[in-house]
Amino acid sequence: MNRKIIFAGGASALLLGTVAIAQTAPDTSSTAGRGSDSSMSSATAGSAGQAGSMSGQSAVSDQDAAMSADQAGTDSAADADMRMAGERG
Amino acid sequence: MSACLIGLSGGEARQQAHDANVAPVQRVVHPLYEQLQRQLAAYEASWAQLPQTPVRPGPTLTKGAVGERVAALRHRLGLPSGERFDTVLAARVSAFQSAHGLPPTGDANAATVAALNKGAGPYEDLIQLNLDRLRALPGDPGRRYLLVDVAAARLWLYENGRPVHSMRVVVGKPDQQTPEMMGVIRYMVFNPYWNLPPDITRASIAPNATKYGPEWVSDAGYEVLSSWASDAAVVRPATIEWRAVAAGDEVVRVRQRPGPGNMMGRVKFMFPNSRGIYLHDTPHRRAFAGDARVASAGCVRVEDAERLARWLAGVGFEDATGAPEQRIDLAQPVPVYLIYLTASPGADQIVFRPDIYQRDRQGAST
């Protein structure tokens, strides 16, 4: 099945509903990369997970960029969009 | 230099990589994927090889029953031929029920006969569909992360590759579904405001403001803000044309003040996204009872928010003051994965769960 990653707008989250993620080398610059444990970095059985072109880690890097702007105090259109989305509860 | 050692176990891959003097590649699939794959093989060995003999529908068959339907049932479950429903057949029926998400009564009731007559194929397809869903998870999701199985309405806290705690959650109603998504929790907010999405303001605030007058908004614990900018000011509800909001002709920013009745409870866990999906505490505790925990507007309400807060940031409710919206940044942001599994790996066999959002048919057709 060929699946794609979809960004949830300009936000710091990704939809997984129609996703397959290919795992690439860890992005040590990303937050998730910092959280990676080298003891888990070994190869494993299974040939799945090869489809797609974006890893979870690189997606997180995009989020980092968005959040950096947030932390710098800038109020982008994406920030306003997220504020408008509110919290569904 | 790296090597791709597909087809080997983790230990074998590490050993071969060591022998070959190369670094093994990153794990490509999440351990749950591998676990479900193994249990699929076990399922096929146990249940897919049996004769797919149909059992005629009829009254529930229980221990002591005799006849041709019992004979068909015995054949279907791979037992020696005969027409008596004995203890061995009851145990076999119970095992079948347990392996197919049915209550293990040992009686061949209508649901069990229907499952038997469906054959193994649809179950194998369903497991494959869930393997596809698990492929969406990174192989290395992080040293610490959260996993929410929306179909199970349960949250797991993972540390160093192992779940260290689990708790019940309440997920979205079928008409306000919790999506499959990932995010990164970077901060949490004690004593939070609840910022309402425009559709909820339209459906539940505007009609009341229209019916009872704009003062109802303040009396019910809500505030109106001038815009969606970060420096928006609180404005009087009387300045809003609530009829237009109720009709969908205008949108307005509304938030619920912090307090015991706040929809976010005492803390919300933030991974900003344009769908308004978050993890949070809740004042509505009764929704955690029972197996069908589908009551939210799409967010994930967690059963033990304080435990989660402590795990994420080492602080609990007694660390918060009465001040509204106290933001606590996490020293290490923590990924959160929201997945939907109607067939998931269990301790010793696959666990089938109700398809609460009717996504299996949709997934099977793609």
Short mmCIF file of C-alpha atoms in Angstrom, two decimals:
data_model
loop_
_atom_site.label_atom_id
_atom_site.label_comp_id
_atom_site.label_asym_id
_atom_site.label_seq_id
_atom_site.Cartn_x
_atom_site.Cartn_y
_atom_site.Cartn_z
CA MET A 1 0.00 0.00 0.00
CA ASN A 2 1.38 3.36 -0.97
CA ARG A 3 0.73 5.90 1.71
CA LYS A 4 1.72 9.50 2.25
CA ILE A 5 2.48 11.73 5.15
CA ILE A 6 0.20 14.71 5.45
CA PHE A 7 1.04 17.77 7.48
CA ALA A 8 -1.69 18.93 9.80
CA GLY A 9 -1.53 22.49 8.52
CA GLY A 10 1.37 24.58 9.71
CA ALA A 11 1.36 22.78 12.97
CA SER A 12 3.63 20.69 15.09
CA ALA A 13 1.83 17.46 14.40
CA LEU A 14 1.39 15.08 11.52
CA LEU A 15 -1.55 13.01 10.46
CA LEU A 16 -0.81 9.32 10.39
CA GLY A 17 -4.11 8.16 8.98
CA THR A 18 -2.81 7.67 5.47
CA VAL A 19 0.81 7.16 6.23
CA ALA A 20 3.70 4.84 5.80
CA ILE A 21 6.98 6.07 7.11
CA ALA A 22 10.33 5.05 5.78
CA GLN A 23 12.99 5.05 8.43
CA THR A 24 16.21 6.73 7.52
CA ALA A 25 19.25 7.57 9.52
CA PRO A 26 18.39 9.36 12.74
CA ASP A 27 18.24 13.13 12.55
CA THR A 28 20.30 14.00 15.56
CA SER A 29 19.45 17.66 15.19
CA SER A 30 15.81 16.97 15.86
CA THR A 31 14.14 16.72 19.21
CA ALA A 32 13.15 13.13 18.59
CA GLY A 33 16.72 12.45 17.53
CA ARG A 34 17.93 13.73 20.86
CA GLY A 35 15.53 11.33 22.47
CA SER A 36 16.78 8.33 20.51
CA ASP A 37 18.50 5.57 22.35
CA SER A 38 21.47 4.11 20.55
CA SER A 39 20.63 0.70 21.97
CA MET A 40 17.51 0.73 19.79
CA SER A 41 19.36 1.64 16.61
CA SER A 42 20.07 -1.86 15.44
CA ALA A 43 18.64 -3.40 12.31
CA THR A 44 15.66 -5.65 12.72
CA ALA A 45 13.74 -8.26 10.84
CA GLY A 46 11.05 -7.32 8.39
CA SER A 47 11.08 -5.69 5.03
CA ALA A 48 8.16 -3.38 5.59
CA GLY A 49 8.42 0.31 6.18
CA GLN A 50 10.39 0.98 3.04
CA ALA A 51 7.74 2.98 1.26
CA GLY A 52 7.39 6.71 1.45
CA SER A 53 9.98 9.37 1.44
CA MET A 54 9.84 11.08 4.78
CA SER A 55 10.91 9.73 8.12
CA GLY A 56 9.27 10.47 11.41
CA GLN A 57 12.46 12.10 12.50
CA SER A 58 12.68 14.50 9.59
CA ALA A 59 9.03 15.38 10.10
CA VAL A 60 9.84 16.27 13.65
CA SER A 61 12.64 18.51 12.37
CA ASP A 62 10.05 20.50 10.44
CA GLN A 63 8.10 20.88 13.61
CA ASP A 64 11.22 22.08 15.35
CA ALA A 65 11.59 24.84 12.82
CA ALA A 66 8.00 25.91 13.34
CA MET A 67 8.37 25.83 17.08
CA SER A 68 11.61 27.79 16.97
CA ALA A 69 9.67 30.65 15.48
CA ASP A 70 7.12 30.24 18.22
CA GLN A 71 9.75 30.30 20.91
CA ALA A 72 11.32 33.37 19.36
CA GLY A 73 8.07 35.15 20.08
CA THR A 74 6.93 35.63 16.51
CA ASP A 75 3.21 35.27 15.89
CA SER A 76 2.88 33.76 12.44
CA ALA A 77 -0.25 33.06 10.44
CA ALA A 78 0.24 29.41 11.31
CA ASP A 79 0.22 30.27 15.00
CA ALA A 80 -3.06 32.13 14.56
CA ASP A 81 -4.45 29.16 12.61
CA MET A 82 -3.59 26.85 15.45
CA ARG A 83 -5.10 29.22 17.96
CA MET A 84 -8.24 29.36 15.86
CA ALA A 85 -8.42 25.56 15.78
CA GLY A 86 -8.71 25.74 19.53
CA GLU A 87 -8.79 22.62 21.66
CA ARG A 88 -11.56 20.21 20.80
CA GLY A 89 -11.92 18.82 24.29
CA MET B 1 29.45 2.59 6.22
CA SER B 2 26.11 1.09 7.04
CA ALA B 3 24.52 -2.20 6.20
CA CYS B 4 20.92 -3.12 5.72
CA LEU B 5 20.36 -6.44 7.41
CA ILE B 6 16.74 -7.00 6.55
CA GLY B 7 15.39 -10.38 7.51
CA LEU B 8 17.49 -10.83 10.61
CA SER B 9 16.50 -10.48 14.22
CA GLY B 10 17.94 -7.54 16.12
CA GLY B 11 20.54 -9.73 17.81
CA GLU B 12 21.52 -11.48 14.59
CA ALA B 13 21.80 -8.17 12.78
CA ARG B 14 24.02 -6.70 15.46
CA GLN B 15 26.24 -9.79 15.46
CA GLN B 16 26.54 -9.86 11.67
CA ALA B 17 27.18 -6.15 11.56
CA HIS B 18 29.88 -6.59 14.18
CA ASP B 19 31.43 -9.51 12.26
CA ALA B 20 31.36 -7.52 9.03
CA ASN B 21 32.76 -4.47 10.75
CA VAL B 22 29.84 -2.32 9.61
CA ALA B 23 27.29 -0.31 11.52
CA PRO B 24 23.76 -1.72 11.47
CA VAL B 25 21.08 0.51 10.03
CA GLN B 26 18.30 2.14 11.95
CA ARG B 27 15.38 -0.08 12.95
CA VAL B 28 12.88 0.17 10.08
CA VAL B 29 9.67 -0.88 11.78
CA HIS B 30 8.28 -0.42 15.25
CA PRO B 31 8.57 -3.44 17.58
CA LEU B 32 4.77 -3.68 17.67
CA TYR B 33 4.83 -4.32 13.93
CA GLU B 34 7.21 -7.22 14.40
CA GLN B 35 5.16 -8.57 17.27
CA LEU B 36 1.94 -8.46 15.25
CA GLN B 37 3.71 -10.05 12.31
CA ARG B 38 4.84 -12.95 14.53
CA GLN B 39 1.37 -13.35 15.96
CA LEU B 40 -0.13 -13.35 12.46
CA ALA B 41 2.10 -16.31 11.64
CA ALA B 42 0.94 -18.02 14.83
CA TYR B 43 -2.69 -17.23 13.97
CA GLU B 44 -2.31 -18.73 10.52
CA ALA B 45 -0.68 -21.86 11.93
CA SER B 46 -3.47 -22.32 14.48
CA TRP B 47 -6.60 -21.30 12.61
CA ALA B 48 -6.07 -20.79 8.89
CA GLN B 49 -5.07 -24.40 8.21
CA LEU B 50 -8.30 -25.87 9.53
CA PRO B 51 -11.04 -27.09 7.17
CA GLN B 52 -13.29 -24.14 6.45
CA THR B 53 -16.40 -26.33 6.75
CA PRO B 54 -19.57 -24.27 7.21
CA VAL B 55 -21.63 -24.82 10.35
CA ARG B 56 -25.33 -24.36 9.76
CA PRO B 57 -26.74 -21.48 11.84
CA GLY B 58 -29.20 -22.46 14.56
CA PRO B 59 -29.68 -22.53 18.32
CA THR B 60 -26.62 -22.17 20.55
CA LEU B 61 -24.73 -25.43 20.88
CA THR B 62 -23.54 -26.25 24.38
CA LYS B 63 -21.88 -29.15 26.15
CA GLY B 64 -24.00 -32.28 25.85
CA ALA B 65 -25.54 -31.37 22.50
CA VAL B 66 -25.53 -33.99 19.73
CA GLY B 67 -26.26 -33.96 16.02
CA GLU B 68 -24.97 -33.03 12.60
CA ARG B 69 -24.28 -29.40 13.52
CA VAL B 70 -21.99 -30.62 16.30
CA ALA B 71 -20.30 -32.93 13.79
CA ALA B 72 -19.72 -29.99 11.46
CA LEU B 73 -18.40 -27.91 14.34
CA ARG B 74 -15.94 -30.62 15.35
CA HIS B 75 -14.72 -30.93 11.77
CA ARG B 76 -14.41 -27.15 11.41
CA LEU B 77 -12.25 -26.98 14.53
CA GLY B 78 -10.03 -29.88 13.53
CA LEU B 79 -11.26 -32.43 16.09
CA PRO B 80 -11.84 -36.16 15.49
CA SER B 81 -15.22 -36.87 13.94
CA GLY B 82 -18.21 -37.38 16.19
CA GLU B 83 -21.60 -35.91 16.98
CA ARG B 84 -21.23 -35.12 20.71
CA PHE B 85 -20.39 -31.70 22.16
CA ASP B 86 -17.90 -32.84 24.79
CA THR B 87 -15.42 -31.06 27.07
CA VAL B 88 -12.71 -31.14 24.44
CA LEU B 89 -14.96 -29.38 21.92
CA ALA B 90 -15.98 -26.79 24.52
CA ALA B 91 -12.32 -26.01 25.18
CA ARG B 92 -11.68 -25.76 21.45
CA VAL B 93 -14.63 -23.42 20.95
CA SER B 94 -13.40 -21.31 23.85
CA ALA B 95 -9.92 -21.08 22.31
CA PHE B 96 -11.43 -20.06 18.97
CA GLN B 97 -13.54 -17.38 20.66
CA SER B 98 -10.57 -16.04 22.57
CA ALA B 99 -8.49 -15.86 19.38
CA HIS B 100 -11.21 -13.99 17.51
CA GLY B 101 -12.24 -11.30 19.97
CA LEU B 102 -15.31 -13.12 21.27
CA PRO B 103 -16.17 -13.83 24.91
CA PRO B 104 -14.69 -17.29 25.63
CA THR B 105 -17.86 -19.00 26.82
CA GLY B 106 -17.20 -22.37 25.21
CA ASP B 107 -20.71 -22.33 23.77
CA ALA B 108 -21.17 -22.15 19.99
CA ASN B 109 -23.58 -19.22 19.94
CA ALA B 110 -24.70 -17.26 16.87
CA ALA B 111 -21.70 -14.86 16.94
CA THR B 112 -19.27 -17.76 17.18
CA VAL B 113 -20.89 -19.68 14.34
CA ALA B 114 -20.85 -16.51 12.23
CA ALA B 115 -17.13 -16.04 12.96
CA LEU B 116 -16.45 -19.69 12.10
CA ASN B 117 -18.34 -19.38 8.84
CA LYS B 118 -16.52 -16.18 7.92
CA GLY B 119 -13.34 -18.22 7.70
CA ALA B 120 -9.79 -17.17 8.45
CA GLY B 121 -9.35 -15.00 5.35
CA PRO B 122 -11.15 -11.87 6.58
CA TYR B 123 -9.26 -12.03 9.88
CA GLU B 124 -5.94 -12.33 8.07
CA ASP B 125 -6.91 -9.34 5.91
CA LEU B 126 -7.78 -7.36 9.01
CA ILE B 127 -4.43 -8.19 10.59
CA GLN B 128 -2.68 -7.10 7.41
CA LEU B 129 -4.58 -3.82 7.48
CA ASN B 130 -3.40 -3.23 11.02
CA LEU B 131 0.16 -4.10 10.04
CA ASP B 132 -0.14 -1.30 7.48
CA ARG B 133 -1.28 1.04 10.23
CA LEU B 134 1.70 0.05 12.37
CA ARG B 135 4.03 0.84 9.50
CA ALA B 136 3.20 4.48 10.12
CA LEU B 137 5.12 4.32 13.39
CA PRO B 138 8.83 5.07 13.28
CA GLY B 139 11.12 2.16 14.01
CA ASP B 140 12.91 4.29 16.57
CA PRO B 141 10.19 6.45 18.06
CA GLY B 142 12.45 7.96 20.70
CA ARG B 143 13.82 7.00 24.11
CA ARG B 144 10.64 8.23 25.78
CA TYR B 145 7.34 8.55 23.97
CA LEU B 146 3.59 8.17 24.31
CA LEU B 147 1.47 5.80 22.30
CA VAL B 148 -2.31 6.13 22.18
CA ASP B 149 -4.31 3.34 20.59
CA VAL B 150 -7.54 5.14 19.82
CA ALA B 151 -9.48 1.92 19.12
CA ALA B 152 -8.42 0.53 22.50
CA ALA B 153 -8.94 3.91 24.23
CA ARG B 154 -5.66 3.40 26.05
CA LEU B 155 -2.37 5.24 26.46
CA TRP B 156 1.06 3.71 27.01
CA LEU B 157 4.13 5.48 28.37
CA TYR B 158 7.26 4.07 26.70
CA GLU B 159 10.76 4.30 28.05
CA ASN B 160 13.81 2.65 26.54
CA GLY B 161 11.66 0.60 24.20
CA ARG B 162 9.33 -0.76 26.87
CA PRO B 163 5.92 0.36 28.11
CA VAL B 164 6.42 1.43 31.72
CA HIS B 165 2.85 2.44 32.42
CA SER B 166 -0.57 2.41 30.81
CA MET B 167 -3.83 4.19 31.50
CA ARG B 168 -7.33 4.45 30.12
CA VAL B 169 -8.25 7.37 27.92
CA VAL B 170 -11.47 8.71 26.46
CA VAL B 171 -11.41 9.35 22.72
CA GLY B 172 -13.66 11.14 20.24
CA LYS B 173 -17.22 10.18 19.51
CA PRO B 174 -17.82 8.58 16.10
CA ASP B 175 -18.99 11.93 14.70
CA GLN B 176 -15.97 13.75 16.19
CA GLN B 177 -13.25 11.19 15.71
CA THR B 178 -9.77 11.28 17.16
CA PRO B 179 -7.44 11.16 14.14
CA GLU B 180 -4.32 9.06 13.65
CA MET B 181 -1.46 11.52 13.96
CA MET B 182 1.85 12.25 15.60
CA GLY B 183 3.06 15.27 17.49
CA VAL B 184 5.69 16.37 19.95
CA ILE B 185 4.66 17.47 23.42
CA ARG B 186 6.86 20.41 24.31
CA TYR B 187 5.00 21.88 27.21
CA MET B 188 2.01 21.44 29.43
CA VAL B 189 -0.28 23.96 31.02
CA PHE B 190 -1.57 23.75 34.57
CA ASN B 191 -4.85 25.42 35.49
CA PRO B 192 -5.55 25.97 31.80
CA TYR B 193 -8.09 27.86 29.80
CA TRP B 194 -10.11 25.81 27.36
CA ASN B 195 -9.93 27.51 23.97
CA LEU B 196 -13.04 26.50 22.07
CA PRO B 197 -12.91 25.61 18.37
CA PRO B 198 -15.30 27.78 16.32
CA ASP B 199 -17.67 24.88 15.55
CA ILE B 200 -18.18 24.16 19.24
CA THR B 201 -18.70 27.87 19.96
CA ARG B 202 -21.29 27.93 17.22
CA ALA B 203 -23.06 24.77 18.38
CA SER B 204 -23.00 25.15 22.16
CA ILE B 205 -22.21 28.75 23.15
CA ALA B 206 -23.98 30.90 20.57
CA PRO B 207 -27.42 29.24 20.93
CA ASN B 208 -27.34 29.77 24.71
CA ALA B 209 -26.15 33.36 24.35
CA THR B 210 -28.98 33.95 21.91
CA LYS B 211 -31.57 32.27 24.11
CA TYR B 212 -30.56 33.56 27.55
CA GLY B 213 -28.77 36.77 26.64
CA PRO B 214 -25.06 37.58 26.33
CA GLU B 215 -24.59 37.63 30.11
CA TRP B 216 -25.05 33.85 30.00
CA VAL B 217 -21.57 33.60 28.46
CA SER B 218 -19.83 35.12 31.48
CA ASP B 219 -22.14 33.44 33.97
CA ALA B 220 -21.30 30.04 32.48
CA GLY B 221 -17.56 30.70 32.90
CA TYR B 222 -16.60 31.76 29.38
CA GLU B 223 -14.75 34.80 28.03
CA VAL B 224 -14.80 36.35 24.57
CA LEU B 225 -11.57 37.55 22.98
CA SER B 226 -11.14 40.23 20.36
CA SER B 227 -9.18 38.10 17.85
CA TRP B 228 -6.94 35.05 17.43
CA ALA B 229 -3.78 37.12 17.86
CA SER B 230 -1.52 36.44 20.82
CA ASP B 231 -2.27 39.89 22.26
CA ALA B 232 -6.07 39.63 21.94
CA ALA B 233 -8.09 41.41 24.60
CA VAL B 234 -11.10 40.17 26.54
CA VAL B 235 -14.25 41.88 25.26
CA ARG B 236 -17.80 42.06 26.59
CA PRO B 237 -20.09 39.29 25.24
CA ALA B 238 -22.72 41.94 24.60
CA THR B 239 -20.57 43.28 21.76
CA ILE B 240 -21.01 40.03 19.79
CA GLU B 241 -23.83 39.34 17.34
CA TRP B 242 -24.54 35.86 18.71
CA ARG B 243 -27.34 35.14 16.27
CA ALA B 244 -24.84 35.53 13.42
CA VAL B 245 -22.38 33.25 15.23
CA ALA B 246 -25.08 30.61 15.70
CA ALA B 247 -25.92 30.87 12.00
CA GLY B 248 -22.27 30.43 11.03
CA ASP B 249 -22.03 33.87 9.48
CA GLU B 250 -19.48 35.07 12.03
CA VAL B 251 -16.83 33.39 14.13
CA VAL B 252 -15.69 34.51 17.53
CA ARG B 253 -12.93 33.44 19.87
CA VAL B 254 -14.21 32.04 23.15
CA ARG B 255 -12.39 30.42 26.05
CA GLN B 256 -13.54 28.80 29.27
CA ARG B 257 -11.95 30.15 32.43
CA PRO B 258 -9.82 27.75 34.50
CA GLY B 259 -11.53 26.00 37.37
CA PRO B 260 -13.11 22.75 38.51
CA GLY B 261 -15.51 22.56 35.57
CA ASN B 262 -12.97 23.45 32.89
CA MET B 263 -13.11 21.00 29.99
CA MET B 264 -9.30 20.63 30.03
CA GLY B 265 -9.34 19.69 33.71
CA ARG B 266 -6.26 20.67 35.70
CA VAL B 267 -3.67 20.24 32.97
CA LYS B 268 -3.38 20.03 29.20
CA PHE B 269 -0.46 18.54 27.27
CA MET B 270 0.39 20.62 24.23
CA PHE B 271 1.54 19.54 20.77
CA PRO B 272 0.15 22.47 18.75
CA ASN B 273 -1.71 21.38 15.64
CA SER B 274 -4.35 22.80 13.34
CA ARG B 275 -6.90 20.08 14.20
CA GLY B 276 -7.17 21.06 17.85
CA ILE B 277 -6.26 17.59 19.12
CA TYR B 278 -4.53 17.39 22.51
CA LEU B 279 -4.13 15.22 25.57
CA HIS B 280 -5.68 16.64 28.71
CA ASP B 281 -7.23 16.02 32.12
CA THR B 282 -11.01 16.10 32.46
CA PRO B 283 -13.63 16.77 35.13
CA HIS B 284 -15.85 14.10 33.57
CA ARG B 285 -14.54 11.02 35.33
CA ARG B 286 -17.44 8.68 34.68
CA ALA B 287 -16.49 8.33 31.02
CA PHE B 288 -13.49 6.21 32.06
CA ALA B 289 -15.74 3.41 33.28
CA GLY B 290 -16.53 0.63 30.85
CA ASP B 291 -14.87 -0.52 27.65
CA ALA B 292 -16.48 1.93 25.20
CA ARG B 293 -14.69 5.13 26.07
CA VAL B 294 -15.83 7.30 23.18
CA ALA B 295 -17.16 10.56 24.56
CA SER B 296 -14.82 13.42 23.65
CA ALA B 297 -14.95 15.94 20.83
CA GLY B 298 -11.74 14.48 19.36
CA CYS B 299 -9.18 15.16 22.08
CA VAL B 300 -7.70 12.42 24.24
CA ARG B 301 -8.80 12.70 27.86
CA VAL B 302 -6.35 10.89 30.13
CA GLU B 303 -7.35 9.00 33.25
CA ASP B 304 -4.33 9.91 35.39
CA ALA B 305 -3.17 13.31 34.20
CA GLU B 306 -1.02 13.92 37.25
CA ARG B 307 0.94 10.73 36.70
CA LEU B 308 1.48 11.74 33.09
CA ALA B 309 2.59 15.23 34.13
CA ARG B 310 5.10 13.76 36.56
CA TRP B 311 6.43 11.37 33.94
CA LEU B 312 6.77 14.16 31.39
CA ALA B 313 8.14 16.96 33.54
CA GLY B 314 8.55 15.72 37.09
CA VAL B 315 5.88 18.03 38.48
CA GLY B 316 2.44 17.36 39.90
CA PHE B 317 -0.67 19.29 40.78
CA GLU B 318 0.72 20.44 44.13
CA ASP B 319 3.44 22.29 42.20
CA ALA B 320 0.84 24.48 40.50
CA THR B 321 -0.47 27.69 41.99
CA GLY B 322 -3.96 29.07 41.52
CA ALA B 323 -2.80 31.28 38.69
CA PRO B 324 -4.34 30.54 35.29
CA GLU B 325 -2.41 29.04 32.38
CA GLN B 326 0.87 28.05 34.05
CA ARG B 327 3.13 26.80 31.30
CA ILE B 328 5.71 24.12 32.11
CA ASP B 329 8.24 23.46 29.35
CA LEU B 330 9.54 19.92 29.09
CA ALA B 331 13.31 19.55 29.42
CA GLN B 332 13.10 16.93 26.66
CA PRO B 333 10.15 17.16 24.26
CA VAL B 334 8.29 13.86 24.05
CA PRO B 335 6.75 12.43 20.84
CA VAL B 336 3.16 11.25 20.97
CA TYR B 337 1.69 8.81 18.44
CA LEU B 338 -2.04 8.37 18.00
CA ILE B 339 -2.80 5.13 16.16
CA TYR B 340 -5.92 3.06 15.53
CA LEU B 341 -5.62 -0.71 15.85
CA THR B 342 -8.54 -3.10 15.57
CA ALA B 343 -6.10 -6.02 15.66
CA SER B 344 -3.14 -5.49 17.93
CA PRO B 345 -0.45 -7.71 19.41
CA GLY B 346 -1.37 -9.08 22.83
CA ALA B 347 0.60 -10.94 25.46
CA ASP B 348 0.22 -14.30 23.71
CA GLN B 349 -2.11 -13.74 20.79
CA ILE B 350 -3.72 -11.05 18.66
CA VAL B 351 -6.40 -8.93 20.31
CA PHE B 352 -9.30 -7.92 18.05
CA ARG B 353 -11.23 -4.80 18.98
CA PRO B 354 -14.45 -3.19 17.77
CA ASP B 355 -14.01 -0.86 14.80
CA ILE B 356 -15.52 2.11 16.62
CA TYR B 357 -15.05 4.51 13.70
CA GLN B 358 -15.82 2.02 10.92
CA ARG B 359 -12.38 2.59 9.42
CA ASP B 360 -11.61 -1.03 8.60
CA ARG B 361 -13.82 -1.14 5.55
CA GLN B 362 -12.39 2.14 4.31
CA GLY B 363 -8.83 0.92 4.91
CA ALA B 364 -9.45 -2.41 3.24
CA SER B 365 -10.68 -0.73 0.06
CA THR B 366 -7.59 1.48 -0.43
#
